[in-house]
DNA sequence: GCAAAAGTGTTACGAATACACCCATGA
DNA sequence: TCATGGGTGTATTCGTAACACTTTTGC
């Protein structure tokens, strides 16, 4: 620690958000098209700069809100990217955050205004600066997180079917999972409530809708039960 | 992302190092006594500020070197701490790094010069600012890391005994481990070489010294073997 | 009646755990 | 000779993985 603070460099602190969404066709990322130089026209993560009077978390929230119109979404700090030449304009560091949002709920007008688009996680365009690196880090963090905590539900609507949940996990883990083993393990956590409604959009037979039970989950966690959402060994 | 960079705040970026060491008596942390206001005389992590012309990793390296005299040690970025009022002097954010060093190898004179001291991990003094939070984060990251990769060896001398290795893991995981199960699992990874030397300092019988085989480990990793250093379920 | 997706149980294997005694040596 | 820490093997349990057929219903 320094004796005085006067002689040190003040630096631009950026924040970049990796925004995950999910629908039946798979896991997706929300990207914007940069409308200014450098790298104008190229795809990038939604970002912004830290203001002196807000915390890192608040700044990330603000930036996410600006693009999606959403508040109170799952948002976790990922990593600080700090190569000297990461931004050609000026020395910056960037703290990357990743968000899990319900893809149905974001503000489509805002997204349009920003020239943003959802991309399938396995078919992303080239990104500016070190943003691809950030995305890779986010994917692997999500993998880890999803196998320890029920974050998957952040990406789903309130009611969802088992096949949907399975597609989500398969996309997160990038593997095929066995239907029977998957159901058994997910249901054995005892934090899903089966409704008697059926989702008939995607099949003739229809699939039962389930709801994640936050209270039951919190109960289990606080009673020290180690709840693991690991539908396969990784 | 902003249209222009001019109108944004430049901010002090600090780095703080959680420095782990280990000897027979357990896992330890190297702390310094602040010799300037605010919080003069209180214990704190070793820290410093990011210079414009160095990366975050380089800055962390530099700061660690300044206190320990060591280069090329295990150093991993932990988390960015960014509450508005975390430092009463001026708005700063701090990127915390944690280091695993061989406690025998650091420069004792430097450490003395800084008024630094090793504290047992379970008997730490109060720390300034948000440094206790950083330490907690480092402990849990180390736990995670140690169960997935052989980082424990970073904390040990080149040759070490099974009982020593076990004490280390017990300290990291904060549990007692079964001797037989521990040995079996560690040895089953096949990346330790037994020497025929015995360490007789701590027992009459003496304990065999082992060496970690970096090449064998890299081989296994790159051949896709999923090597797990998890001596118990957590 | 058939195509398409949803739903359901059992067996086998391997990993994790629990557990207690003998060994070597210096004092 | 005895106290101290080092070293060793087996049986059991539990979780994970592999695997195939029946159900429902819209067309």
Coordinates of C-alpha atoms (C1' of nucleotides) in Angstrom, one line a residue:
Chain A
X1 CA 0.0 0.0 0.0
X2 CA 1.3 3.4 -0.8
X3 CA 2.2 6.1 1.6
X4 CA 0.1 8.7 -0.2
X5 CA -2.4 8.3 -3.0
X6 CA -1.4 11.4 -5.0
X7 CA 1.1 10.0 -7.3
X8 CA -0.8 7.1 -8.8
X9 CA -2.6 6.8 -12.0
X10 CA -6.3 7.1 -12.3
X11 CA -7.7 4.8 -14.9
X12 CA -10.9 4.2 -16.9
X13 CA -12.8 1.3 -15.4
X14 CA -15.2 -0.3 -17.9
X15 CA -17.8 -2.9 -17.3
X16 CA -19.0 -5.4 -19.8
X17 CA -22.0 -7.7 -19.5
X18 CA -22.3 -11.2 -20.9
X19 CA -26.0 -11.6 -21.1
X20 CA -27.4 -15.1 -21.3
X21 CA -30.9 -16.0 -22.5
X22 CA -32.6 -19.2 -23.3
X23 CA -35.4 -20.5 -25.4
X24 CA -36.3 -23.9 -26.8
X25 CA -33.7 -23.6 -29.5
X26 CA -30.9 -23.2 -27.0
X27 CA -28.7 -20.9 -25.0
X28 CA -28.2 -17.5 -26.4
X29 CA -26.1 -14.3 -25.9
X30 CA -27.3 -10.7 -26.4
X31 CA -24.7 -8.7 -28.3
X32 CA -24.7 -5.2 -29.6
X33 CA -23.3 -3.7 -32.8
X34 CA -20.9 -0.9 -32.0
X35 CA -22.0 2.3 -33.6
X36 CA -18.8 4.3 -33.1
X37 CA -15.1 4.0 -33.7
X38 CA -12.9 2.1 -33.1
X39 CA -14.3 -1.2 -34.4
X40 CA -17.6 0.5 -35.5
X41 CA -20.0 -2.1 -36.9
X42 CA -18.4 -5.0 -35.1
X43 CA -20.2 -7.0 -32.5
X44 CA -19.5 -6.5 -28.9
X45 CA -20.8 -7.0 -25.4
X46 CA -22.9 -4.3 -23.8
X47 CA -20.6 -2.2 -21.8
X48 CA -20.1 1.2 -20.1
X49 CA -17.8 3.0 -17.6
X50 CA -17.8 3.1 -13.9
X51 CA -18.9 6.4 -12.3
X52 CA -17.1 7.6 -9.3
X53 CA -20.3 7.5 -7.1
X54 CA -21.5 4.0 -7.8
X55 CA -20.2 0.5 -6.9
X56 CA -19.1 -2.0 -9.4
X57 CA -22.2 -4.0 -8.9
X58 CA -24.4 -0.9 -9.3
X59 CA -22.6 0.0 -12.5
X60 CA -23.1 -3.5 -13.9
X61 CA -26.8 -3.3 -13.0
X62 CA -27.2 0.1 -14.6
X63 CA -25.6 -1.0 -17.8
X64 CA -27.7 -4.2 -18.0
X65 CA -30.8 -2.2 -17.3
X66 CA -29.9 0.3 -20.0
X67 CA -30.1 -2.4 -22.7
X68 CA -32.7 -4.8 -21.4
X69 CA -35.0 -2.6 -19.2
X70 CA -34.6 -5.3 -16.5
X71 CA -33.9 -4.9 -12.8
X72 CA -33.2 -7.5 -10.2
X73 CA -31.8 -10.1 -12.5
X74 CA -29.1 -12.6 -11.7
X75 CA -25.8 -10.8 -12.2
X76 CA -22.4 -12.0 -11.0
X77 CA -19.0 -10.6 -11.4
X78 CA -16.8 -12.7 -13.5
X79 CA -13.2 -11.4 -13.9
X80 CA -11.2 -8.3 -14.3
X81 CA -9.5 -7.9 -17.7
X82 CA -6.5 -5.7 -17.6
X83 CA -4.1 -6.1 -20.4
X84 CA -2.4 -2.7 -21.2
X85 CA -3.5 -2.6 -24.8
X86 CA -6.9 -4.2 -24.5
X87 CA -8.6 -1.0 -25.7
X88 CA -6.7 1.0 -28.4
X89 CA -8.3 4.3 -27.5
X90 CA -7.1 4.6 -24.0
X91 CA -5.8 2.5 -21.1
X92 CA -8.8 0.8 -19.5
X93 CA -9.5 -2.2 -17.4
X94 CA -12.8 -4.0 -17.7
X95 CA -14.7 -5.9 -15.0
X96 CA -16.8 -8.4 -16.8
X97 CA -20.2 -9.4 -15.3
X98 CA -22.5 -12.1 -16.6
X99 CA -26.3 -12.0 -16.4
X100 CA -29.0 -14.7 -16.6
X101 CA -32.2 -13.3 -17.9
X102 CA -35.6 -14.6 -18.9
X103 CA -35.5 -14.0 -22.6
X104 CA -39.2 -13.3 -22.9
X105 CA -39.1 -10.4 -20.4
X106 CA -36.5 -8.0 -21.8
X107 CA -37.5 -4.8 -23.5
X108 CA -37.5 -5.4 -27.2
X109 CA -37.6 -1.8 -28.2
X110 CA -34.5 -0.9 -26.3
X111 CA -32.7 -3.9 -27.7
X112 CA -33.7 -2.7 -31.2
X113 CA -32.5 0.8 -30.5
X114 CA -29.1 -0.5 -29.6
X115 CA -28.9 -2.7 -32.7
X116 CA -28.6 -5.7 -30.4
X117 CA -29.3 -9.3 -31.4
X118 CA -29.5 -12.7 -29.7
X119 CA -26.9 -15.2 -31.0
X120 CA -26.9 -18.9 -30.4
X121 CA -24.1 -19.6 -28.0
X122 CA -22.4 -21.9 -30.5
X123 CA -22.6 -19.5 -33.4
X124 CA -21.2 -16.2 -32.2
X125 CA -19.7 -13.6 -34.4
X126 CA -16.2 -12.2 -33.9
X127 CA -16.2 -9.8 -31.0
X128 CA -14.1 -6.7 -30.4
X129 CA -11.2 -6.4 -28.0
X130 CA -11.0 -9.2 -25.5
X131 CA -14.7 -9.8 -25.5
X132 CA -14.5 -13.4 -26.8
X133 CA -12.2 -14.2 -23.9
X134 CA -14.9 -12.8 -21.6
X135 CA -17.5 -15.0 -23.2
X136 CA -15.4 -18.1 -22.7
X137 CA -14.9 -17.2 -19.1
X138 CA -18.6 -16.7 -18.7
X139 CA -19.5 -20.0 -20.3
X140 CA -17.2 -21.9 -18.0
X141 CA -18.4 -20.0 -14.9
X142 CA -22.0 -20.7 -15.8
X143 CA -21.1 -24.4 -16.1
X144 CA -19.6 -24.4 -12.7
X145 CA -22.4 -22.4 -11.1
X146 CA -25.1 -24.5 -12.7
X147 CA -23.7 -27.6 -11.2
X148 CA -23.6 -26.2 -7.7
X149 CA -26.7 -23.9 -7.5
X150 CA -30.0 -23.8 -9.2
X151 CA -29.2 -20.9 -11.5
X152 CA -30.7 -22.5 -14.5
X153 CA -34.1 -21.4 -13.4
X154 CA -33.1 -17.8 -13.8
X155 CA -33.1 -18.4 -17.5
X156 CA -36.5 -20.0 -17.7
X157 CA -40.0 -18.7 -17.3
X158 CA -41.8 -19.4 -14.1
X159 CA -43.3 -22.6 -15.4
X160 CA -41.2 -24.9 -17.6
X161 CA -41.1 -28.5 -18.6
X162 CA -38.6 -31.2 -18.0
X163 CA -37.5 -31.4 -21.6
X164 CA -36.9 -27.7 -21.6
X165 CA -34.9 -27.8 -18.5
X166 CA -32.9 -30.7 -19.9
X167 CA -32.1 -28.8 -23.2
X168 CA -30.9 -25.9 -21.0
X169 CA -28.5 -28.1 -19.0
X170 CA -27.3 -29.8 -22.2
X171 CA -26.5 -26.5 -23.7
X172 CA -24.7 -25.3 -20.6
X173 CA -22.7 -28.5 -20.2
X174 CA -22.3 -29.1 -24.0
X175 CA -23.3 -32.7 -23.6
X176 CA -26.2 -34.9 -24.3
X177 CA -27.9 -36.2 -21.1
X178 CA -29.9 -39.3 -20.4
X179 CA -33.6 -38.4 -20.0
X180 CA -34.2 -40.8 -17.1
X181 CA -31.1 -40.0 -15.2
X182 CA -31.7 -36.3 -15.6
X183 CA -35.2 -36.3 -14.3
X184 CA -34.3 -38.5 -11.4
X185 CA -31.5 -36.3 -10.2
X186 CA -33.3 -33.0 -10.7
X187 CA -36.5 -34.3 -9.0
X188 CA -34.5 -35.9 -6.2
X189 CA -33.5 -32.4 -5.1
X190 CA -37.2 -31.9 -4.1
X191 CA -37.3 -28.3 -5.0
X192 CA -39.5 -28.5 -8.0
X193 CA -43.3 -28.5 -7.8
X194 CA -45.2 -30.3 -10.5
X195 CA -48.3 -28.4 -11.7
X196 CA -51.1 -30.2 -13.4
X197 CA -50.9 -28.0 -16.4
X198 CA -49.4 -29.3 -19.6
X199 CA -47.4 -27.5 -22.2
X200 CA -48.7 -28.6 -25.5
X201 CA -46.9 -26.3 -27.8
X202 CA -44.1 -28.7 -28.7
X203 CA -45.7 -32.1 -28.6
X204 CA -49.0 -33.9 -29.0
X205 CA -48.9 -35.6 -25.7
X206 CA -47.9 -32.4 -23.9
X207 CA -45.3 -32.1 -21.1
X208 CA -46.1 -31.3 -17.5
X209 CA -45.1 -27.8 -16.3
X210 CA -42.9 -27.5 -13.2
X211 CA -42.2 -24.6 -10.9
X212 CA -39.0 -23.9 -9.0
X213 CA -39.8 -23.6 -5.3
X214 CA -37.5 -20.9 -3.9
X215 CA -38.7 -21.3 -0.3
X216 CA -38.1 -25.0 -0.2
X217 CA -34.7 -24.4 -1.7
X218 CA -33.7 -21.7 0.8
X219 CA -34.9 -24.0 3.6
X220 CA -32.7 -26.8 2.4
X221 CA -29.7 -24.6 2.0
X222 CA -30.0 -23.0 5.4
X223 CA -30.6 -26.4 7.0
X224 CA -27.1 -27.2 5.7
X225 CA -28.3 -29.7 3.0
X226 CA -25.7 -29.7 0.3
X227 CA -27.9 -29.5 -2.7
X228 CA -26.1 -30.2 -5.9
X229 CA -27.6 -29.6 -9.4
X230 CA -25.2 -31.7 -11.2
X231 CA -27.0 -33.8 -13.7
X232 CA -23.8 -35.5 -14.8
X233 CA -20.2 -35.9 -13.8
X234 CA -18.1 -33.3 -15.5
Chain B
X1 CA -20.3 1.3 -24.4
X2 CA -19.9 5.1 -24.5
X3 CA -19.7 7.2 -27.7
X4 CA -16.6 9.0 -26.4
X5 CA -14.4 8.3 -23.6
X6 CA -13.8 11.9 -22.5
X7 CA -16.6 12.3 -20.0
X8 CA -16.0 9.4 -17.8
X9 CA -14.3 9.2 -14.4
X10 CA -10.8 7.9 -14.0
X11 CA -10.4 6.0 -10.8
X12 CA -7.6 4.6 -8.6
X13 CA -7.2 0.9 -9.2
X14 CA -5.7 -0.9 -6.2
X15 CA -4.4 -4.4 -6.0
X16 CA -4.3 -6.5 -2.8
X17 CA -2.6 -9.8 -2.4
X18 CA -3.7 -12.6 -0.1
X19 CA -0.5 -14.5 0.4
X20 CA -0.7 -18.1 1.6
X21 CA 2.1 -20.0 3.1
X22 CA 2.3 -23.3 4.8
X23 CA 4.5 -25.1 7.4
X24 CA 4.0 -28.0 9.7
X25 CA 1.9 -26.0 12.0
X26 CA -0.6 -25.2 9.3
X27 CA -1.8 -22.8 6.7
X28 CA -0.7 -19.1 7.1
X29 CA -1.3 -15.7 5.7
X30 CA 1.3 -12.9 5.3
X31 CA 0.0 -9.6 6.6
X32 CA 1.6 -6.2 6.9
X33 CA 1.1 -3.5 9.4
X34 CA 0.0 -0.2 7.9
X35 CA 2.5 2.5 8.7
X36 CA 0.4 5.5 7.5
X37 CA -3.0 6.9 8.0
X38 CA -5.8 6.0 7.8
X39 CA -5.9 2.9 9.9
X40 CA -2.2 3.2 10.8
X41 CA -1.0 0.3 12.9
X42 CA -3.8 -2.0 11.8
X43 CA -3.1 -5.1 9.8
X44 CA -3.8 -5.3 6.2
X45 CA -3.1 -7.2 3.0
X46 CA -0.1 -6.2 0.9
X47 CA -1.3 -3.8 -1.7
X48 CA -0.5 -1.2 -4.3
X49 CA -1.9 0.7 -7.2
X50 CA -2.1 -0.1 -10.8
X51 CA 0.2 1.9 -13.1
X52 CA -1.0 3.0 -16.5
X53 CA 1.6 1.0 -18.3
X54 CA 1.3 -2.4 -16.7
X55 CA -1.4 -5.1 -16.8
X56 CA -3.4 -6.2 -13.8
X57 CA -1.4 -9.4 -13.6
X58 CA 1.9 -7.6 -13.9
X59 CA 0.9 -5.2 -11.1
X60 CA 0.0 -8.0 -8.8
X61 CA 3.3 -9.7 -9.6
X62 CA 5.2 -6.5 -8.8
X63 CA 3.4 -6.0 -5.5
X64 CA 4.0 -9.5 -4.4
X65 CA 7.6 -9.3 -5.4
X66 CA 8.0 -6.1 -3.4
X67 CA 7.1 -7.8 -0.2
X68 CA 8.5 -11.3 -0.7
X69 CA 11.3 -11.0 -3.2
X70 CA 9.7 -13.8 -5.1
X71 CA 9.0 -14.1 -8.9
X72 CA 7.1 -16.7 -10.8
X73 CA 4.9 -17.8 -8.0
X74 CA 1.3 -19.0 -8.2
X75 CA -0.8 -15.9 -8.4
X76 CA -4.5 -15.9 -9.4
X77 CA -7.0 -13.1 -9.7
X78 CA -9.7 -13.4 -7.2
X79 CA -12.3 -10.7 -7.4
X80 CA -12.9 -7.0 -7.9
X81 CA -14.0 -5.2 -4.8
X82 CA -15.8 -2.0 -5.7
X83 CA -18.0 -0.5 -2.9
X84 CA -18.0 3.3 -3.2
X85 CA -16.8 3.8 0.4
X86 CA -14.4 0.9 0.7
X87 CA -11.4 3.3 1.1
X88 CA -12.1 6.5 3.1
X89 CA -9.4 8.5 1.5
X90 CA -10.5 8.4 -2.1
X91 CA -12.7 6.3 -4.4
X92 CA -10.8 3.2 -5.3
X93 CA -11.6 -0.2 -6.6
X94 CA -9.4 -3.1 -5.6
X95 CA -8.7 -6.2 -7.6
X96 CA -7.7 -8.9 -5.2
X97 CA -5.2 -11.6 -6.1
X98 CA -4.1 -14.6 -4.0
X99 CA -0.7 -16.1 -4.1
X100 CA 0.6 -19.5 -3.0
X101 CA 4.2 -19.4 -1.9
X102 CA 6.8 -21.7 -0.4
X103 CA 7.1 -20.2 3.0
X104 CA 10.8 -21.1 3.3
X105 CA 11.8 -19.1 0.2
X106 CA 10.6 -15.6 0.8
X107 CA 12.9 -12.8 1.6
X108 CA 12.8 -12.4 5.4
X109 CA 14.5 -9.1 5.4
X110 CA 12.0 -7.5 3.1
X111 CA 9.2 -8.9 5.2
X112 CA 10.7 -7.5 8.3
X113 CA 11.2 -4.1 6.7
X114 CA 7.5 -4.0 6.0
X115 CA 6.6 -5.0 9.5
X116 CA 4.9 -8.1 8.0
X117 CA 4.0 -11.3 9.9
X118 CA 2.7 -14.7 9.2
X119 CA -0.6 -15.4 10.9
X120 CA -2.3 -18.9 11.2
X121 CA -5.2 -18.9 8.9
X122 CA -7.6 -19.5 11.8
X123 CA -6.3 -16.8 14.0
X124 CA -6.2 -13.6 11.9
X125 CA -6.3 -10.1 13.4
X126 CA -8.9 -7.6 12.3
X127 CA -8.0 -6.2 8.9
X128 CA -8.6 -2.8 7.4
X129 CA -11.3 -1.9 4.9
X130 CA -12.8 -4.9 3.1
X131 CA -9.7 -7.1 3.5
X132 CA -11.4 -9.7 5.6
X133 CA -13.9 -10.2 2.9
X134 CA -11.0 -10.7 0.5
X135 CA -9.5 -13.3 2.7
X136 CA -12.7 -15.2 3.0
X137 CA -13.0 -15.2 -0.8
X138 CA -9.5 -16.4 -1.1
X139 CA -10.0 -19.2 1.3
X140 CA -13.0 -20.5 -0.6
X141 CA -11.3 -20.1 -3.9
X142 CA -8.3 -22.1 -2.7
X143 CA -10.6 -24.8 -1.5
X144 CA -12.2 -25.0 -4.9
X145 CA -8.9 -24.9 -6.7
X146 CA -7.2 -27.4 -4.6
X147 CA -9.9 -30.0 -5.2
X148 CA -9.6 -29.6 -9.0
X149 CA -5.9 -29.0 -9.6
X150 CA -2.7 -29.8 -7.8
X151 CA -2.1 -26.3 -6.4
X152 CA -1.2 -27.7 -3.0
X153 CA 2.3 -28.4 -4.1
X154 CA 2.9 -24.7 -4.7
X155 CA 2.8 -24.3 -0.9
X156 CA 5.2 -27.1 -0.2
X157 CA 9.0 -27.5 -0.6
X158 CA 10.1 -29.6 -3.5
X159 CA 10.2 -32.7 -1.3
X160 CA 7.5 -33.3 1.2
X161 CA 6.0 -36.1 3.2
X162 CA 2.5 -37.6 3.1
X163 CA 1.7 -36.4 6.6
X164 CA 2.7 -32.9 5.6
X165 CA 0.5 -33.0 2.5
X166 CA -2.4 -34.2 4.5
X167 CA -2.1 -31.5 7.1
X168 CA -2.1 -29.0 4.3
X169 CA -5.3 -30.4 2.7
X170 CA -6.9 -30.6 6.1
X171 CA -6.2 -27.0 6.7
X172 CA -7.5 -26.0 3.3
X173 CA -10.7 -28.0 3.6
X174 CA -11.0 -27.4 7.3
X175 CA -11.7 -31.1 8.0
X176 CA -9.9 -34.1 9.4
X177 CA -9.1 -36.7 6.7
X178 CA -8.6 -40.4 7.0
X179 CA -4.9 -41.2 6.6
X180 CA -5.5 -44.3 4.5
X181 CA -8.1 -42.9 2.2
X182 CA -6.1 -39.8 1.7
X183 CA -2.9 -41.6 0.7
X184 CA -4.8 -43.9 -1.6
X185 CA -6.5 -41.0 -3.5
X186 CA -3.4 -38.8 -3.7
X187 CA -1.2 -41.7 -4.9
X188 CA -3.8 -43.0 -7.3
X189 CA -3.3 -39.8 -9.4
X190 CA 0.1 -41.2 -10.2
X191 CA 1.8 -37.8 -10.3
X192 CA 3.9 -38.2 -7.1
X193 CA 7.3 -39.8 -7.1
X194 CA 8.4 -41.5 -3.9
X195 CA 12.1 -40.8 -3.1
X196 CA 14.0 -43.2 -0.9
X197 CA 14.9 -40.4 1.5
X198 CA 13.2 -40.1 4.8
X199 CA 12.3 -37.0 6.7
X200 CA 13.2 -37.6 10.3
X201 CA 12.6 -34.2 11.8
X202 CA 9.2 -35.0 13.1
X203 CA 9.2 -38.6 14.0
X204 CA 11.5 -41.4 15.0
X205 CA 10.5 -43.7 12.3
X206 CA 10.8 -41.0 9.7
X207 CA 8.4 -40.4 6.7
X208 CA 9.2 -40.9 3.1
X209 CA 9.7 -37.8 1.0
X210 CA 7.7 -37.4 -2.2
X211 CA 8.1 -35.1 -5.2
X212 CA 5.4 -33.8 -7.4
X213 CA 6.0 -34.8 -11.0
X214 CA 5.0 -31.8 -13.2
X215 CA 5.8 -33.5 -16.5
X216 CA 3.6 -36.5 -15.6
X217 CA 0.9 -34.2 -14.5
X218 CA 1.0 -32.1 -17.7
X219 CA 1.0 -35.3 -19.8
X220 CA -2.2 -36.5 -18.1
X221 CA -3.9 -33.2 -18.4
X222 CA -3.1 -32.8 -22.1
X223 CA -4.2 -36.4 -22.8
X224 CA -7.5 -35.4 -21.4
X225 CA -7.4 -37.4 -18.2
X226 CA -9.6 -35.6 -15.7
X227 CA -7.3 -35.5 -12.7
X228 CA -9.1 -34.6 -9.5
X229 CA -7.3 -33.8 -6.3
X230 CA -10.3 -34.2 -4.2
X231 CA -9.5 -36.1 -1.0
X232 CA -13.0 -36.0 0.1
X233 CA -16.5 -34.9 -0.9
X234 CA -17.1 -31.4 0.2
Chain C
dG1 C1' -52.8 -45.9 -37.5
dC2 C1' -48.7 -43.6 -37.2
dA3 C1' -45.4 -40.2 -36.2
dA4 C1' -43.3 -37.5 -32.5
dA5 C1' -42.3 -36.3 -28.1
dA6 C1' -43.2 -37.5 -23.0
dG7 C1' -42.7 -40.5 -19.5
dT8 C1' -41.0 -44.4 -16.6
dG9 C1' -37.3 -48.7 -13.5
dT10 C1' -33.7 -51.7 -13.0
dT11 C1' -29.1 -53.4 -13.1
dA12 C1' -24.1 -53.0 -12.9
dC13 C1' -20.0 -50.7 -11.8
dG14 C1' -16.8 -47.8 -9.6
dA15 C1' -15.8 -44.5 -6.2
dA16 C1' -16.1 -43.0 -1.4
dT17 C1' -16.2 -44.2 3.3
dA18 C1' -15.4 -46.5 7.6
dC19 C1' -12.5 -48.8 10.2
dA20 C1' -7.8 -51.0 13.5
dC21 C1' -3.5 -52.8 13.8
dC22 C1' 1.6 -53.3 13.0
dC23 C1' 6.2 -50.9 12.2
dA24 C1' 10.4 -48.4 13.1
dT25 C1' 13.1 -45.8 15.9
dG26 C1' 15.1 -42.5 19.5
dA27 C1' 15.0 -41.5 24.0
Chain D
dT1 C1' 10.7 -50.8 26.7
dC2 C1' 7.8 -47.6 25.5
dA3 C1' 6.0 -43.6 23.4
dT4 C1' 5.4 -41.3 19.0
dG5 C1' 4.3 -40.8 14.6
dG6 C1' 4.4 -43.6 10.0
dG7 C1' 2.5 -46.9 7.2
dT8 C1' -0.9 -50.5 5.4
dG9 C1' -5.9 -53.5 3.4
dT10 C1' -10.7 -54.7 3.3
dA11 C1' -15.7 -54.7 3.4
dT12 C1' -19.7 -51.8 2.7
dT13 C1' -22.4 -48.2 1.0
dC14 C1' -23.9 -45.0 -2.2
dG15 C1' -24.0 -42.5 -6.2
dT16 C1' -23.6 -42.6 -11.3
dA17 C1' -24.2 -44.6 -15.7
dA18 C1' -26.1 -47.5 -19.0
dC19 C1' -30.0 -49.0 -21.1
dA20 C1' -35.5 -49.8 -24.0
dC21 C1' -40.1 -49.8 -24.0
dT22 C1' -44.9 -47.7 -23.3
dT23 C1' -48.0 -43.7 -23.4
dT24 C1' -50.6 -39.9 -25.4
dT25 C1' -52.6 -37.5 -29.0
dG26 C1' -52.8 -34.5 -33.3
dC27 C1' -52.7 -35.3 -37.9

